[in-house]
mmCIF file with all atom_site columns, C-alpha atoms in Angstrom:
data_model
loop_
_atom_site.group_PDB
_atom_site.id
_atom_site.type_symbol
_atom_site.label_atom_id
_atom_site.label_alt_id
_atom_site.label_comp_id
_atom_site.label_asym_id
_atom_site.label_entity_id
_atom_site.label_seq_id
_atom_site.pdbx_PDB_ins_code
_atom_site.Cartn_x
_atom_site.Cartn_y
_atom_site.Cartn_z
_atom_site.occupancy
_atom_site.B_iso_or_equiv
_atom_site.pdbx_formal_charge
_atom_site.auth_seq_id
_atom_site.auth_comp_id
_atom_site.auth_asym_id
_atom_site.auth_atom_id
_atom_site.pdbx_PDB_model_num
ATOM 1   C CA . UNK A 1 1   ? 0.000   0.000  0.000   1.00 69.00 ? 11  UNK A CA 1
ATOM 2   C CA . UNK A 1 2   ? 2.825   2.408  0.798   1.00 84.00 ? 12  UNK A CA 1
ATOM 3   C CA . UNK A 1 3   ? 4.231   4.461  -2.056  1.00 95.00 ? 13  UNK A CA 1
ATOM 4   C CA . UNK A 1 4   ? 7.727   5.324  -0.821  1.00 97.00 ? 14  UNK A CA 1
ATOM 5   C CA . UNK A 1 5   ? 9.426   8.332  -2.417  1.00 98.00 ? 15  UNK A CA 1
ATOM 6   C CA . UNK A 1 6   ? 12.654  8.169  -0.403  1.00 97.00 ? 16  UNK A CA 1
ATOM 7   C CA . UNK A 1 7   ? 14.184  6.182  2.450   1.00 96.00 ? 17  UNK A CA 1
ATOM 8   C CA . UNK A 1 8   ? 17.507  6.022  4.295   1.00 95.00 ? 18  UNK A CA 1
ATOM 9   C CA . UNK A 1 9   ? 18.562  5.152  7.845   1.00 94.00 ? 19  UNK A CA 1
ATOM 10  C CA . UNK A 1 10  ? 17.060  8.360  9.265   1.00 96.00 ? 20  UNK A CA 1
ATOM 11  C CA . UNK A 1 11  ? 13.859  9.144  7.376   1.00 98.00 ? 21  UNK A CA 1
ATOM 12  C CA . UNK A 1 12  ? 11.214  7.718  5.096   1.00 98.00 ? 22  UNK A CA 1
ATOM 13  C CA . UNK A 1 13  ? 9.065   9.863  2.797   1.00 98.00 ? 23  UNK A CA 1
ATOM 14  C CA . UNK A 1 14  ? 5.839   8.322  1.532   1.00 98.00 ? 24  UNK A CA 1
ATOM 15  C CA . UNK A 1 15  ? 2.508   9.215  -0.044  1.00 97.00 ? 25  UNK A CA 1
ATOM 16  C CA . UNK A 1 16  ? -0.429  8.674  2.304   1.00 96.00 ? 26  UNK A CA 1
ATOM 17  C CA . UNK A 1 17  ? -3.567  7.514  0.492   1.00 94.00 ? 27  UNK A CA 1
ATOM 18  C CA . UNK A 1 18  ? -6.917  9.113  1.358   1.00 93.00 ? 28  UNK A CA 1
ATOM 19  C CA . UNK A 1 19  ? -8.831  7.036  3.902   1.00 91.00 ? 29  UNK A CA 1
ATOM 20  C CA . UNK A 1 20  ? -5.751  5.844  5.808   1.00 93.00 ? 30  UNK A CA 1
ATOM 21  C CA . UNK A 1 21  ? -4.727  7.151  9.231   1.00 92.00 ? 31  UNK A CA 1
ATOM 22  C CA . UNK A 1 22  ? -1.345  8.908  9.310   1.00 93.00 ? 32  UNK A CA 1
ATOM 23  C CA . UNK A 1 23  ? -0.503  7.460  12.747  1.00 88.00 ? 33  UNK A CA 1
ATOM 24  C CA . UNK A 1 24  ? -1.280  4.214  14.565  1.00 78.00 ? 34  UNK A CA 1
ATOM 25  C CA . UNK A 1 25  ? -4.996  3.479  14.234  1.00 68.00 ? 35  UNK A CA 1
ATOM 26  C CA . UNK A 1 26  ? -7.354  1.865  16.706  1.00 70.00 ? 36  UNK A CA 1
ATOM 27  C CA . UNK A 1 27  ? -8.957  -1.498 16.021  1.00 69.00 ? 37  UNK A CA 1
ATOM 28  C CA . UNK A 1 28  ? -7.872  -3.105 12.762  1.00 73.00 ? 38  UNK A CA 1
ATOM 29  C CA . UNK A 1 29  ? -8.027  -0.121 10.382  1.00 76.00 ? 39  UNK A CA 1
ATOM 30  C CA . UNK A 1 30  ? -4.972  0.368  8.142   1.00 82.00 ? 40  UNK A CA 1
ATOM 31  C CA . UNK A 1 31  ? -2.530  3.083  9.144   1.00 93.00 ? 41  UNK A CA 1
ATOM 32  C CA . UNK A 1 32  ? 0.708   4.494  7.783   1.00 95.00 ? 42  UNK A CA 1
ATOM 33  C CA . UNK A 1 33  ? 2.906   3.578  10.752  1.00 95.00 ? 43  UNK A CA 1
ATOM 34  C CA . UNK A 1 34  ? 1.995   -0.103 10.515  1.00 93.00 ? 44  UNK A CA 1
ATOM 35  C CA . UNK A 1 35  ? 2.428   -0.140 6.754   1.00 94.00 ? 45  UNK A CA 1
ATOM 36  C CA . UNK A 1 36  ? 5.827   1.579  6.964   1.00 96.00 ? 46  UNK A CA 1
ATOM 37  C CA . UNK A 1 37  ? 6.997   -0.958 9.534   1.00 94.00 ? 47  UNK A CA 1
ATOM 38  C CA . UNK A 1 38  ? 5.985   -3.754 7.151   1.00 93.00 ? 48  UNK A CA 1
ATOM 39  C CA . UNK A 1 39  ? 7.851   -2.011 4.337   1.00 94.00 ? 49  UNK A CA 1
ATOM 40  C CA . UNK A 1 40  ? 11.023  -1.704 6.416   1.00 95.00 ? 50  UNK A CA 1
ATOM 41  C CA . UNK A 1 41  ? 10.905  -5.377 7.391   1.00 93.00 ? 51  UNK A CA 1
ATOM 42  C CA . UNK A 1 42  ? 10.186  -6.633 3.858   1.00 91.00 ? 52  UNK A CA 1
ATOM 43  C CA . UNK A 1 43  ? 12.976  -4.525 2.357   1.00 90.00 ? 53  UNK A CA 1
ATOM 44  C CA . UNK A 1 44  ? 15.384  -5.380 5.216   1.00 89.00 ? 54  UNK A CA 1
ATOM 45  C CA . UNK A 1 45  ? 15.848  -1.743 6.227   1.00 87.00 ? 55  UNK A CA 1
ATOM 46  C CA . UNK A 1 46  ? 15.728  -2.452 9.949   1.00 85.00 ? 56  UNK A CA 1
ATOM 47  C CA . UNK A 1 47  ? 17.337  -4.693 12.556  1.00 83.00 ? 57  UNK A CA 1
ATOM 48  C CA . UNK A 1 48  ? 16.059  -8.289 12.179  1.00 85.00 ? 58  UNK A CA 1
ATOM 49  C CA . UNK A 1 49  ? 13.749  -9.408 14.986  1.00 80.00 ? 59  UNK A CA 1
ATOM 50  C CA . UNK A 1 50  ? 13.264  -5.887 16.330  1.00 86.00 ? 60  UNK A CA 1
ATOM 51  C CA . UNK A 1 51  ? 10.204  -3.709 15.685  1.00 90.00 ? 61  UNK A CA 1
ATOM 52  C CA . UNK A 1 52  ? 11.314  -0.703 13.581  1.00 94.00 ? 62  UNK A CA 1
ATOM 53  C CA . UNK A 1 53  ? 11.102  2.747  15.134  1.00 95.00 ? 63  UNK A CA 1
ATOM 54  C CA . UNK A 1 54  ? 8.734   4.986  13.155  1.00 96.00 ? 64  UNK A CA 1
ATOM 55  C CA . UNK A 1 55  ? 8.321   8.516  14.510  1.00 96.00 ? 65  UNK A CA 1
ATOM 56  C CA . UNK A 1 56  ? 5.267   10.556 13.493  1.00 96.00 ? 66  UNK A CA 1
ATOM 57  C CA . UNK A 1 57  ? 6.391   14.133 12.770  1.00 96.00 ? 67  UNK A CA 1
ATOM 58  C CA . UNK A 1 58  ? 3.217   15.658 11.345  1.00 95.00 ? 68  UNK A CA 1
ATOM 59  C CA . UNK A 1 59  ? -0.273  14.443 10.512  1.00 93.00 ? 69  UNK A CA 1
ATOM 60  C CA . UNK A 1 60  ? -2.820  14.505 7.723   1.00 95.00 ? 70  UNK A CA 1
ATOM 61  C CA . UNK A 1 61  ? -6.532  14.032 8.321   1.00 91.00 ? 71  UNK A CA 1
ATOM 62  C CA . UNK A 1 62  ? -7.801  10.572 7.376   1.00 92.00 ? 72  UNK A CA 1
ATOM 63  C CA . UNK A 1 63  ? -9.587  11.726 4.155   1.00 93.00 ? 73  UNK A CA 1
ATOM 64  C CA . UNK A 1 64  ? -6.546  13.751 3.004   1.00 96.00 ? 74  UNK A CA 1
ATOM 65  C CA . UNK A 1 65  ? -3.876  12.283 0.711   1.00 96.00 ? 75  UNK A CA 1
ATOM 66  C CA . UNK A 1 66  ? -0.330  13.487 0.226   1.00 97.00 ? 76  UNK A CA 1
ATOM 67  C CA . UNK A 1 67  ? 3.361   13.525 1.060   1.00 98.00 ? 77  UNK A CA 1
ATOM 68  C CA . UNK A 1 68  ? 4.535   12.773 4.599   1.00 98.00 ? 78  UNK A CA 1
ATOM 69  C CA . UNK A 1 69  ? 7.925   12.311 6.245   1.00 98.00 ? 79  UNK A CA 1
ATOM 70  C CA . UNK A 1 70  ? 8.512   9.833  9.087   1.00 98.00 ? 80  UNK A CA 1
ATOM 71  C CA . UNK A 1 71  ? 11.563  9.574  11.325  1.00 98.00 ? 81  UNK A CA 1
ATOM 72  C CA . UNK A 1 72  ? 13.352  6.222  11.618  1.00 97.00 ? 82  UNK A CA 1
ATOM 73  C CA . UNK A 1 73  ? 15.370  7.204  14.689  1.00 96.00 ? 83  UNK A CA 1
ATOM 74  C CA . UNK A 1 74  ? 14.716  9.263  17.817  1.00 96.00 ? 84  UNK A CA 1
ATOM 75  C CA . UNK A 1 75  ? 17.436  11.763 16.887  1.00 97.00 ? 85  UNK A CA 1
ATOM 76  C CA . UNK A 1 76  ? 15.866  12.295 13.469  1.00 98.00 ? 86  UNK A CA 1
ATOM 77  C CA . UNK A 1 77  ? 12.452  12.684 15.100  1.00 98.00 ? 87  UNK A CA 1
ATOM 78  C CA . UNK A 1 78  ? 13.740  15.385 17.442  1.00 98.00 ? 88  UNK A CA 1
ATOM 79  C CA . UNK A 1 79  ? 15.454  17.291 14.606  1.00 98.00 ? 89  UNK A CA 1
ATOM 80  C CA . UNK A 1 80  ? 12.408  17.169 12.340  1.00 98.00 ? 90  UNK A CA 1
ATOM 81  C CA . UNK A 1 81  ? 10.085  18.144 15.198  1.00 97.00 ? 91  UNK A CA 1
ATOM 82  C CA . UNK A 1 82  ? 12.210  21.261 15.785  1.00 97.00 ? 92  UNK A CA 1
ATOM 83  C CA . UNK A 1 83  ? 11.742  22.170 12.129  1.00 97.00 ? 93  UNK A CA 1
ATOM 84  C CA . UNK A 1 84  ? 7.979   21.861 12.571  1.00 95.00 ? 94  UNK A CA 1
ATOM 85  C CA . UNK A 1 85  ? 8.072   24.110 15.649  1.00 93.00 ? 95  UNK A CA 1
ATOM 86  C CA . UNK A 1 86  ? 10.284  26.663 13.872  1.00 94.00 ? 96  UNK A CA 1
ATOM 87  C CA . UNK A 1 87  ? 8.044   26.573 10.757  1.00 92.00 ? 97  UNK A CA 1
ATOM 88  C CA . UNK A 1 88  ? 10.912  25.342 8.616   1.00 94.00 ? 98  UNK A CA 1
ATOM 89  C CA . UNK A 1 89  ? 9.011   22.313 7.367   1.00 96.00 ? 99  UNK A CA 1
ATOM 90  C CA . UNK A 1 90  ? 7.103   23.743 4.391   1.00 97.00 ? 100 UNK A CA 1
ATOM 91  C CA . UNK A 1 91  ? 3.790   22.208 3.356   1.00 96.00 ? 101 UNK A CA 1
ATOM 92  C CA . UNK A 1 92  ? 2.018   23.028 0.086   1.00 98.00 ? 102 UNK A CA 1
ATOM 93  C CA . UNK A 1 93  ? -1.493  21.721 -0.534  1.00 98.00 ? 103 UNK A CA 1
ATOM 94  C CA . UNK A 1 94  ? -3.762  21.454 -3.535  1.00 97.00 ? 104 UNK A CA 1
ATOM 95  C CA . UNK A 1 95  ? -7.469  21.966 -2.864  1.00 97.00 ? 105 UNK A CA 1
ATOM 96  C CA . UNK A 1 96  ? -10.742 22.476 -4.703  1.00 97.00 ? 106 UNK A CA 1
ATOM 97  C CA . UNK A 1 97  ? -13.232 24.844 -3.067  1.00 96.00 ? 107 UNK A CA 1
ATOM 98  C CA . UNK A 1 98  ? -16.890 25.461 -3.870  1.00 94.00 ? 108 UNK A CA 1
ATOM 99  C CA . UNK A 1 99  ? -17.124 29.013 -5.133  1.00 94.00 ? 109 UNK A CA 1
ATOM 100 C CA . UNK A 1 100 ? -14.484 31.552 -6.109  1.00 96.00 ? 110 UNK A CA 1
ATOM 101 C CA . UNK A 1 101 ? -12.409 33.619 -3.660  1.00 97.00 ? 111 UNK A CA 1
ATOM 102 C CA . UNK A 1 102 ? -12.646 37.398 -3.972  1.00 96.00 ? 112 UNK A CA 1
ATOM 103 C CA . UNK A 1 103 ? -8.880  37.598 -4.487  1.00 97.00 ? 113 UNK A CA 1
ATOM 104 C CA . UNK A 1 104 ? -6.690  35.352 -6.629  1.00 97.00 ? 114 UNK A CA 1
ATOM 105 C CA . UNK A 1 105 ? -3.906  35.619 -4.036  1.00 98.00 ? 115 UNK A CA 1
ATOM 106 C CA . UNK A 1 106 ? -4.499  36.214 -0.338  1.00 98.00 ? 116 UNK A CA 1
ATOM 107 C CA . UNK A 1 107 ? -3.600  35.273 3.227   1.00 98.00 ? 117 UNK A CA 1
ATOM 108 C CA . UNK A 1 108 ? -5.984  34.081 5.950   1.00 98.00 ? 118 UNK A CA 1
ATOM 109 C CA . UNK A 1 109 ? -5.278  34.641 9.653   1.00 96.00 ? 119 UNK A CA 1
ATOM 110 C CA . UNK A 1 110 ? -7.789  33.302 12.179  1.00 95.00 ? 120 UNK A CA 1
ATOM 111 C CA . UNK A 1 111 ? -7.994  31.837 15.662  1.00 94.00 ? 121 UNK A CA 1
ATOM 112 C CA . UNK A 1 112 ? -9.323  28.295 15.853  1.00 95.00 ? 122 UNK A CA 1
ATOM 113 C CA . UNK A 1 113 ? -10.769 26.368 18.758  1.00 93.00 ? 123 UNK A CA 1
ATOM 114 C CA . UNK A 1 114 ? -11.686 22.685 18.988  1.00 91.00 ? 124 UNK A CA 1
ATOM 115 C CA . UNK A 1 115 ? -15.153 21.504 19.938  1.00 90.00 ? 125 UNK A CA 1
ATOM 116 C CA . UNK A 1 116 ? -15.586 19.842 23.340  1.00 86.00 ? 126 UNK A CA 1
ATOM 117 C CA . UNK A 1 117 ? -15.458 16.353 21.804  1.00 87.00 ? 127 UNK A CA 1
ATOM 118 C CA . UNK A 1 118 ? -12.419 17.287 19.691  1.00 83.00 ? 128 UNK A CA 1
ATOM 119 C CA . UNK A 1 119 ? -14.054 16.222 16.424  1.00 89.00 ? 129 UNK A CA 1
ATOM 120 C CA . UNK A 1 120 ? -14.470 19.695 14.907  1.00 93.00 ? 130 UNK A CA 1
ATOM 121 C CA . UNK A 1 121 ? -12.821 23.102 14.955  1.00 94.00 ? 131 UNK A CA 1
ATOM 122 C CA . UNK A 1 122 ? -14.280 26.549 14.459  1.00 92.00 ? 132 UNK A CA 1
ATOM 123 C CA . UNK A 1 123 ? -13.170 30.174 14.160  1.00 93.00 ? 133 UNK A CA 1
ATOM 124 C CA . UNK A 1 124 ? -13.289 32.235 17.367  1.00 92.00 ? 134 UNK A CA 1
ATOM 125 C CA . UNK A 1 125 ? -12.582 35.844 18.264  1.00 85.00 ? 135 UNK A CA 1
ATOM 126 C CA . UNK A 1 126 ? -8.996  36.901 18.930  1.00 77.00 ? 136 UNK A CA 1
ATOM 127 C CA . UNK A 1 127 ? -9.803  37.245 22.616  1.00 62.00 ? 137 UNK A CA 1
ATOM 128 C CA . UNK A 1 128 ? -10.829 33.610 23.022  1.00 64.00 ? 138 UNK A CA 1
ATOM 129 C CA . UNK A 1 129 ? -8.897  31.827 25.770  1.00 70.00 ? 139 UNK A CA 1
ATOM 130 C CA . UNK A 1 130 ? -8.435  28.579 23.833  1.00 76.00 ? 140 UNK A CA 1
ATOM 131 C CA . UNK A 1 131 ? -8.120  29.950 20.304  1.00 88.00 ? 141 UNK A CA 1
ATOM 132 C CA . UNK A 1 132 ? -4.896  29.126 18.469  1.00 91.00 ? 142 UNK A CA 1
ATOM 133 C CA . UNK A 1 133 ? -3.562  31.335 15.683  1.00 93.00 ? 143 UNK A CA 1
ATOM 134 C CA . UNK A 1 134 ? -4.000  29.777 12.219  1.00 95.00 ? 144 UNK A CA 1
ATOM 135 C CA . UNK A 1 135 ? -2.281  31.162 9.108   1.00 96.00 ? 145 UNK A CA 1
ATOM 136 C CA . UNK A 1 136 ? -2.245  30.159 5.475   1.00 97.00 ? 146 UNK A CA 1
ATOM 137 C CA . UNK A 1 137 ? -1.760  31.804 2.099   1.00 98.00 ? 147 UNK A CA 1
ATOM 138 C CA . UNK A 1 138 ? -3.249  30.693 -1.207  1.00 98.00 ? 148 UNK A CA 1
ATOM 139 C CA . UNK A 1 139 ? -3.183  31.217 -4.954  1.00 98.00 ? 149 UNK A CA 1
ATOM 140 C CA . UNK A 1 140 ? -6.195  30.528 -7.197  1.00 98.00 ? 150 UNK A CA 1
ATOM 141 C CA . UNK A 1 141 ? -5.005  28.466 -10.172 1.00 97.00 ? 151 UNK A CA 1
ATOM 142 C CA . UNK A 1 142 ? -8.185  27.794 -12.166 1.00 96.00 ? 152 UNK A CA 1
ATOM 143 C CA . UNK A 1 143 ? -11.989 28.167 -11.883 1.00 97.00 ? 153 UNK A CA 1
ATOM 144 C CA . UNK A 1 144 ? -14.761 26.398 -13.769 1.00 96.00 ? 154 UNK A CA 1
ATOM 145 C CA . UNK A 1 145 ? -18.532 25.916 -13.837 1.00 95.00 ? 155 UNK A CA 1
ATOM 146 C CA . UNK A 1 146 ? -19.431 22.371 -12.777 1.00 92.00 ? 156 UNK A CA 1
ATOM 147 C CA . UNK A 1 147 ? -23.149 21.983 -13.488 1.00 88.00 ? 157 UNK A CA 1
ATOM 148 C CA . UNK A 1 148 ? -25.192 21.409 -10.333 1.00 85.00 ? 158 UNK A CA 1
ATOM 149 C CA . UNK A 1 149 ? -22.107 21.915 -8.168  1.00 88.00 ? 159 UNK A CA 1
ATOM 150 C CA . UNK A 1 150 ? -21.720 25.536 -9.274  1.00 90.00 ? 160 UNK A CA 1
ATOM 151 C CA . UNK A 1 151 ? -18.343 27.250 -9.576  1.00 94.00 ? 161 UNK A CA 1
ATOM 152 C CA . UNK A 1 152 ? -15.300 25.280 -8.386  1.00 95.00 ? 162 UNK A CA 1
ATOM 153 C CA . UNK A 1 153 ? -11.824 26.756 -7.884  1.00 97.00 ? 163 UNK A CA 1
ATOM 154 C CA . UNK A 1 154 ? -8.506  24.959 -7.765  1.00 97.00 ? 164 UNK A CA 1
ATOM 155 C CA . UNK A 1 155 ? -6.109  26.412 -5.172  1.00 98.00 ? 165 UNK A CA 1
ATOM 156 C CA . UNK A 1 156 ? -2.468  26.078 -4.208  1.00 98.00 ? 166 UNK A CA 1
ATOM 157 C CA . UNK A 1 157 ? -2.208  26.608 -0.435  1.00 98.00 ? 167 UNK A CA 1
ATOM 158 C CA . UNK A 1 158 ? 0.855   27.239 1.700   1.00 98.00 ? 168 UNK A CA 1
ATOM 159 C CA . UNK A 1 159 ? 0.187   26.203 5.277   1.00 95.00 ? 169 UNK A CA 1
ATOM 160 C CA . UNK A 1 160 ? 1.961   28.415 7.829   1.00 93.00 ? 170 UNK A CA 1
ATOM 161 C CA . UNK A 1 161 ? 0.578   26.650 10.917  1.00 93.00 ? 171 UNK A CA 1
ATOM 162 C CA . UNK A 1 162 ? -0.754  23.134 11.446  1.00 90.00 ? 172 UNK A CA 1
ATOM 163 C CA . UNK A 1 163 ? -4.065  23.393 13.290  1.00 93.00 ? 173 UNK A CA 1
ATOM 164 C CA . UNK A 1 164 ? -6.810  20.779 13.492  1.00 92.00 ? 174 UNK A CA 1
ATOM 165 C CA . UNK A 1 165 ? -8.806  20.795 10.196  1.00 96.00 ? 175 UNK A CA 1
ATOM 166 C CA . UNK A 1 166 ? -7.249  24.203 9.528   1.00 97.00 ? 176 UNK A CA 1
ATOM 167 C CA . UNK A 1 167 ? -7.629  24.479 5.742   1.00 97.00 ? 177 UNK A CA 1
ATOM 168 C CA . UNK A 1 168 ? -11.145 23.066 5.789   1.00 96.00 ? 178 UNK A CA 1
ATOM 169 C CA . UNK A 1 169 ? -12.320 25.384 8.581   1.00 97.00 ? 179 UNK A CA 1
ATOM 170 C CA . UNK A 1 170 ? -10.712 28.601 7.324   1.00 97.00 ? 180 UNK A CA 1
ATOM 171 C CA . UNK A 1 171 ? -12.167 28.285 3.833   1.00 97.00 ? 181 UNK A CA 1
ATOM 172 C CA . UNK A 1 172 ? -15.585 27.055 5.029   1.00 95.00 ? 182 UNK A CA 1
ATOM 173 C CA . UNK A 1 173 ? -15.833 30.036 7.402   1.00 95.00 ? 183 UNK A CA 1
ATOM 174 C CA . UNK A 1 174 ? -15.592 32.301 4.338   1.00 96.00 ? 184 UNK A CA 1
ATOM 175 C CA . UNK A 1 175 ? -18.293 30.505 2.415   1.00 94.00 ? 185 UNK A CA 1
ATOM 176 C CA . UNK A 1 176 ? -15.779 28.448 0.392   1.00 96.00 ? 186 UNK A CA 1
ATOM 177 C CA . UNK A 1 177 ? -16.054 24.876 1.697   1.00 95.00 ? 187 UNK A CA 1
ATOM 178 C CA . UNK A 1 178 ? -13.841 22.240 0.148   1.00 96.00 ? 188 UNK A CA 1
ATOM 179 C CA . UNK A 1 179 ? -15.416 19.972 -2.437  1.00 95.00 ? 189 UNK A CA 1
ATOM 180 C CA . UNK A 1 180 ? -16.433 16.706 -0.792  1.00 94.00 ? 190 UNK A CA 1
ATOM 181 C CA . UNK A 1 181 ? -16.203 18.037 2.773   1.00 95.00 ? 191 UNK A CA 1
ATOM 182 C CA . UNK A 1 182 ? -19.103 16.363 4.577   1.00 92.00 ? 192 UNK A CA 1
ATOM 183 C CA . UNK A 1 183 ? -18.114 17.845 7.946   1.00 92.00 ? 193 UNK A CA 1
ATOM 184 C CA . UNK A 1 184 ? -17.830 21.555 7.118   1.00 93.00 ? 194 UNK A CA 1
ATOM 185 C CA . UNK A 1 185 ? -19.489 21.807 3.704   1.00 90.00 ? 195 UNK A CA 1
ATOM 186 C CA . UNK A 1 186 ? -23.108 22.282 2.645   1.00 81.00 ? 196 UNK A CA 1
ATOM 187 C CA . UNK A 1 187 ? -25.033 21.546 -0.546  1.00 78.00 ? 197 UNK A CA 1
ATOM 188 C CA . UNK A 1 188 ? -24.579 18.962 -3.274  1.00 74.00 ? 198 UNK A CA 1
ATOM 189 C CA . UNK A 1 189 ? -20.820 19.462 -3.631  1.00 76.00 ? 199 UNK A CA 1
ATOM 190 C CA . UNK A 1 190 ? -20.249 18.492 0.008   1.00 76.00 ? 200 UNK A CA 1
ATOM 191 C CA . UNK A 1 191 ? -21.336 14.927 -0.714  1.00 73.00 ? 201 UNK A CA 1
ATOM 192 C CA . UNK A 1 192 ? -20.390 14.770 -4.393  1.00 80.00 ? 202 UNK A CA 1
ATOM 193 C CA . UNK A 1 193 ? -17.120 12.873 -3.990  1.00 85.00 ? 203 UNK A CA 1
ATOM 194 C CA . UNK A 1 194 ? -13.937 12.445 -1.945  1.00 93.00 ? 204 UNK A CA 1
ATOM 195 C CA . UNK A 1 195 ? -12.487 15.413 -0.066  1.00 96.00 ? 205 UNK A CA 1
ATOM 196 C CA . UNK A 1 196 ? -10.509 17.511 -2.563  1.00 96.00 ? 206 UNK A CA 1
ATOM 197 C CA . UNK A 1 197 ? -7.425  18.171 -0.439  1.00 97.00 ? 207 UNK A CA 1
ATOM 198 C CA . UNK A 1 198 ? -3.919  16.872 -1.104  1.00 97.00 ? 208 UNK A CA 1
ATOM 199 C CA . UNK A 1 199 ? -0.577  17.605 0.566   1.00 97.00 ? 209 UNK A CA 1
ATOM 200 C CA . UNK A 1 200 ? 1.199   17.868 -2.759  1.00 97.00 ? 210 UNK A CA 1
ATOM 201 C CA . UNK A 1 201 ? 4.618   19.155 -1.676  1.00 98.00 ? 211 UNK A CA 1
ATOM 202 C CA . UNK A 1 202 ? 6.791   18.851 1.421   1.00 98.00 ? 212 UNK A CA 1
ATOM 203 C CA . UNK A 1 203 ? 10.144  20.595 1.976   1.00 98.00 ? 213 UNK A CA 1
ATOM 204 C CA . UNK A 1 204 ? 12.524  20.204 4.907   1.00 98.00 ? 214 UNK A CA 1
ATOM 205 C CA . UNK A 1 205 ? 16.214  19.872 5.807   1.00 98.00 ? 215 UNK A CA 1
ATOM 206 C CA . UNK A 1 206 ? 17.561  16.350 6.191   1.00 98.00 ? 216 UNK A CA 1
ATOM 207 C CA . UNK A 1 207 ? 18.097  15.798 9.947   1.00 97.00 ? 217 UNK A CA 1
ATOM 208 C CA . UNK A 1 208 ? 21.591  14.298 9.501   1.00 96.00 ? 218 UNK A CA 1
ATOM 209 C CA . UNK A 1 209 ? 23.096  15.708 6.299   1.00 97.00 ? 219 UNK A CA 1
ATOM 210 C CA . UNK A 1 210 ? 21.554  19.190 6.439   1.00 97.00 ? 220 UNK A CA 1
ATOM 211 C CA . UNK A 1 211 ? 20.606  18.873 2.775   1.00 97.00 ? 221 UNK A CA 1
ATOM 212 C CA . UNK A 1 212 ? 17.424  20.703 1.667   1.00 98.00 ? 222 UNK A CA 1
ATOM 213 C CA . UNK A 1 213 ? 14.888  18.183 0.377   1.00 98.00 ? 223 UNK A CA 1
ATOM 214 C CA . UNK A 1 214 ? 11.599  18.609 -1.480  1.00 98.00 ? 224 UNK A CA 1
ATOM 215 C CA . UNK A 1 215 ? 9.144   15.878 -2.458  1.00 98.00 ? 225 UNK A CA 1
ATOM 216 C CA . UNK A 1 216 ? 6.032   16.398 -4.560  1.00 97.00 ? 226 UNK A CA 1
ATOM 217 C CA . UNK A 1 217 ? 3.042   14.476 -5.864  1.00 95.00 ? 227 UNK A CA 1
ATOM 218 C CA . UNK A 1 218 ? 0.345   15.931 -8.160  1.00 93.00 ? 228 UNK A CA 1
ATOM 219 C CA . UNK A 1 219 ? -3.243  15.806 -6.858  1.00 94.00 ? 229 UNK A CA 1
ATOM 220 C CA . UNK A 1 220 ? -5.342  13.334 -8.811  1.00 89.00 ? 230 UNK A CA 1
ATOM 221 C CA . UNK A 1 221 ? -8.811  11.835 -8.981  1.00 90.00 ? 231 UNK A CA 1
ATOM 222 C CA . UNK A 1 222 ? -12.069 13.232 -7.649  1.00 91.00 ? 232 UNK A CA 1
ATOM 223 C CA . UNK A 1 223 ? -12.612 16.951 -8.197  1.00 94.00 ? 233 UNK A CA 1
ATOM 224 C CA . UNK A 1 224 ? -8.967  17.425 -9.195  1.00 95.00 ? 234 UNK A CA 1
ATOM 225 C CA . UNK A 1 225 ? -9.631  15.517 -12.426 1.00 93.00 ? 235 UNK A CA 1
ATOM 226 C CA . UNK A 1 226 ? -12.016 18.271 -13.530 1.00 93.00 ? 236 UNK A CA 1
ATOM 227 C CA . UNK A 1 227 ? -9.171  20.773 -13.962 1.00 94.00 ? 237 UNK A CA 1
ATOM 228 C CA . UNK A 1 228 ? -6.611  21.068 -16.745 1.00 87.00 ? 238 UNK A CA 1
ATOM 229 C CA . UNK A 1 229 ? -3.912  22.683 -14.600 1.00 78.00 ? 239 UNK A CA 1
ATOM 230 C CA . UNK A 1 230 ? -2.247  19.515 -13.331 1.00 69.00 ? 240 UNK A CA 1
ATOM 231 C CA . UNK A 1 231 ? -3.073  17.547 -16.474 1.00 66.00 ? 241 UNK A CA 1
ATOM 232 C CA . UNK A 1 232 ? -1.126  20.054 -18.570 1.00 59.00 ? 242 UNK A CA 1
ATOM 233 C CA . UNK A 1 233 ? 1.757   20.402 -16.093 1.00 54.00 ? 243 UNK A CA 1
#
């Protein structure tokens, strides 16, 4: 199941499919950590007879696909985690929203708070005690009319912070829910297909060599297939 883009003794970069948990899952559902451990054992990239160490550095929501990096040692995990804290791990997403933003290029800054059960997030006033600052910038790449779904817009999004459901909440709060978002969206497009959100590029510094690294995967399927932008790239 795992599509590995790169692996060495310190890190493994893979593409997480939509519908798979990015960390260890409860019950018997598939998850990336378990699949990566299997990959390391099968390809003899770990010590025989010992469960491989797989450190989760960042997360993607279950319905989101895209590029992720995992640490294969505790030292690598600590170094990569510092990059996350210092905002040096750059994440670029592709998304399809219902509607068209007022500006082709813009930046959103909000404060988000989780619901009591932790299953949803919402925008709160700056003065909220539990609100966490959420920042992202975006560029509109292409818009089209999609019959009963109305106008759809393809976006490239640079995530500055990593809050719970951040992209989905910030766009939905402005009347631009993501295509296929059953949690925050409304109307036909909310249930028309899979969530149109993909972590299409990840950049960071290798924890041991210090070499800048970038890995990319083009969004595909679902609402993304309606646009020519990535097909012509």
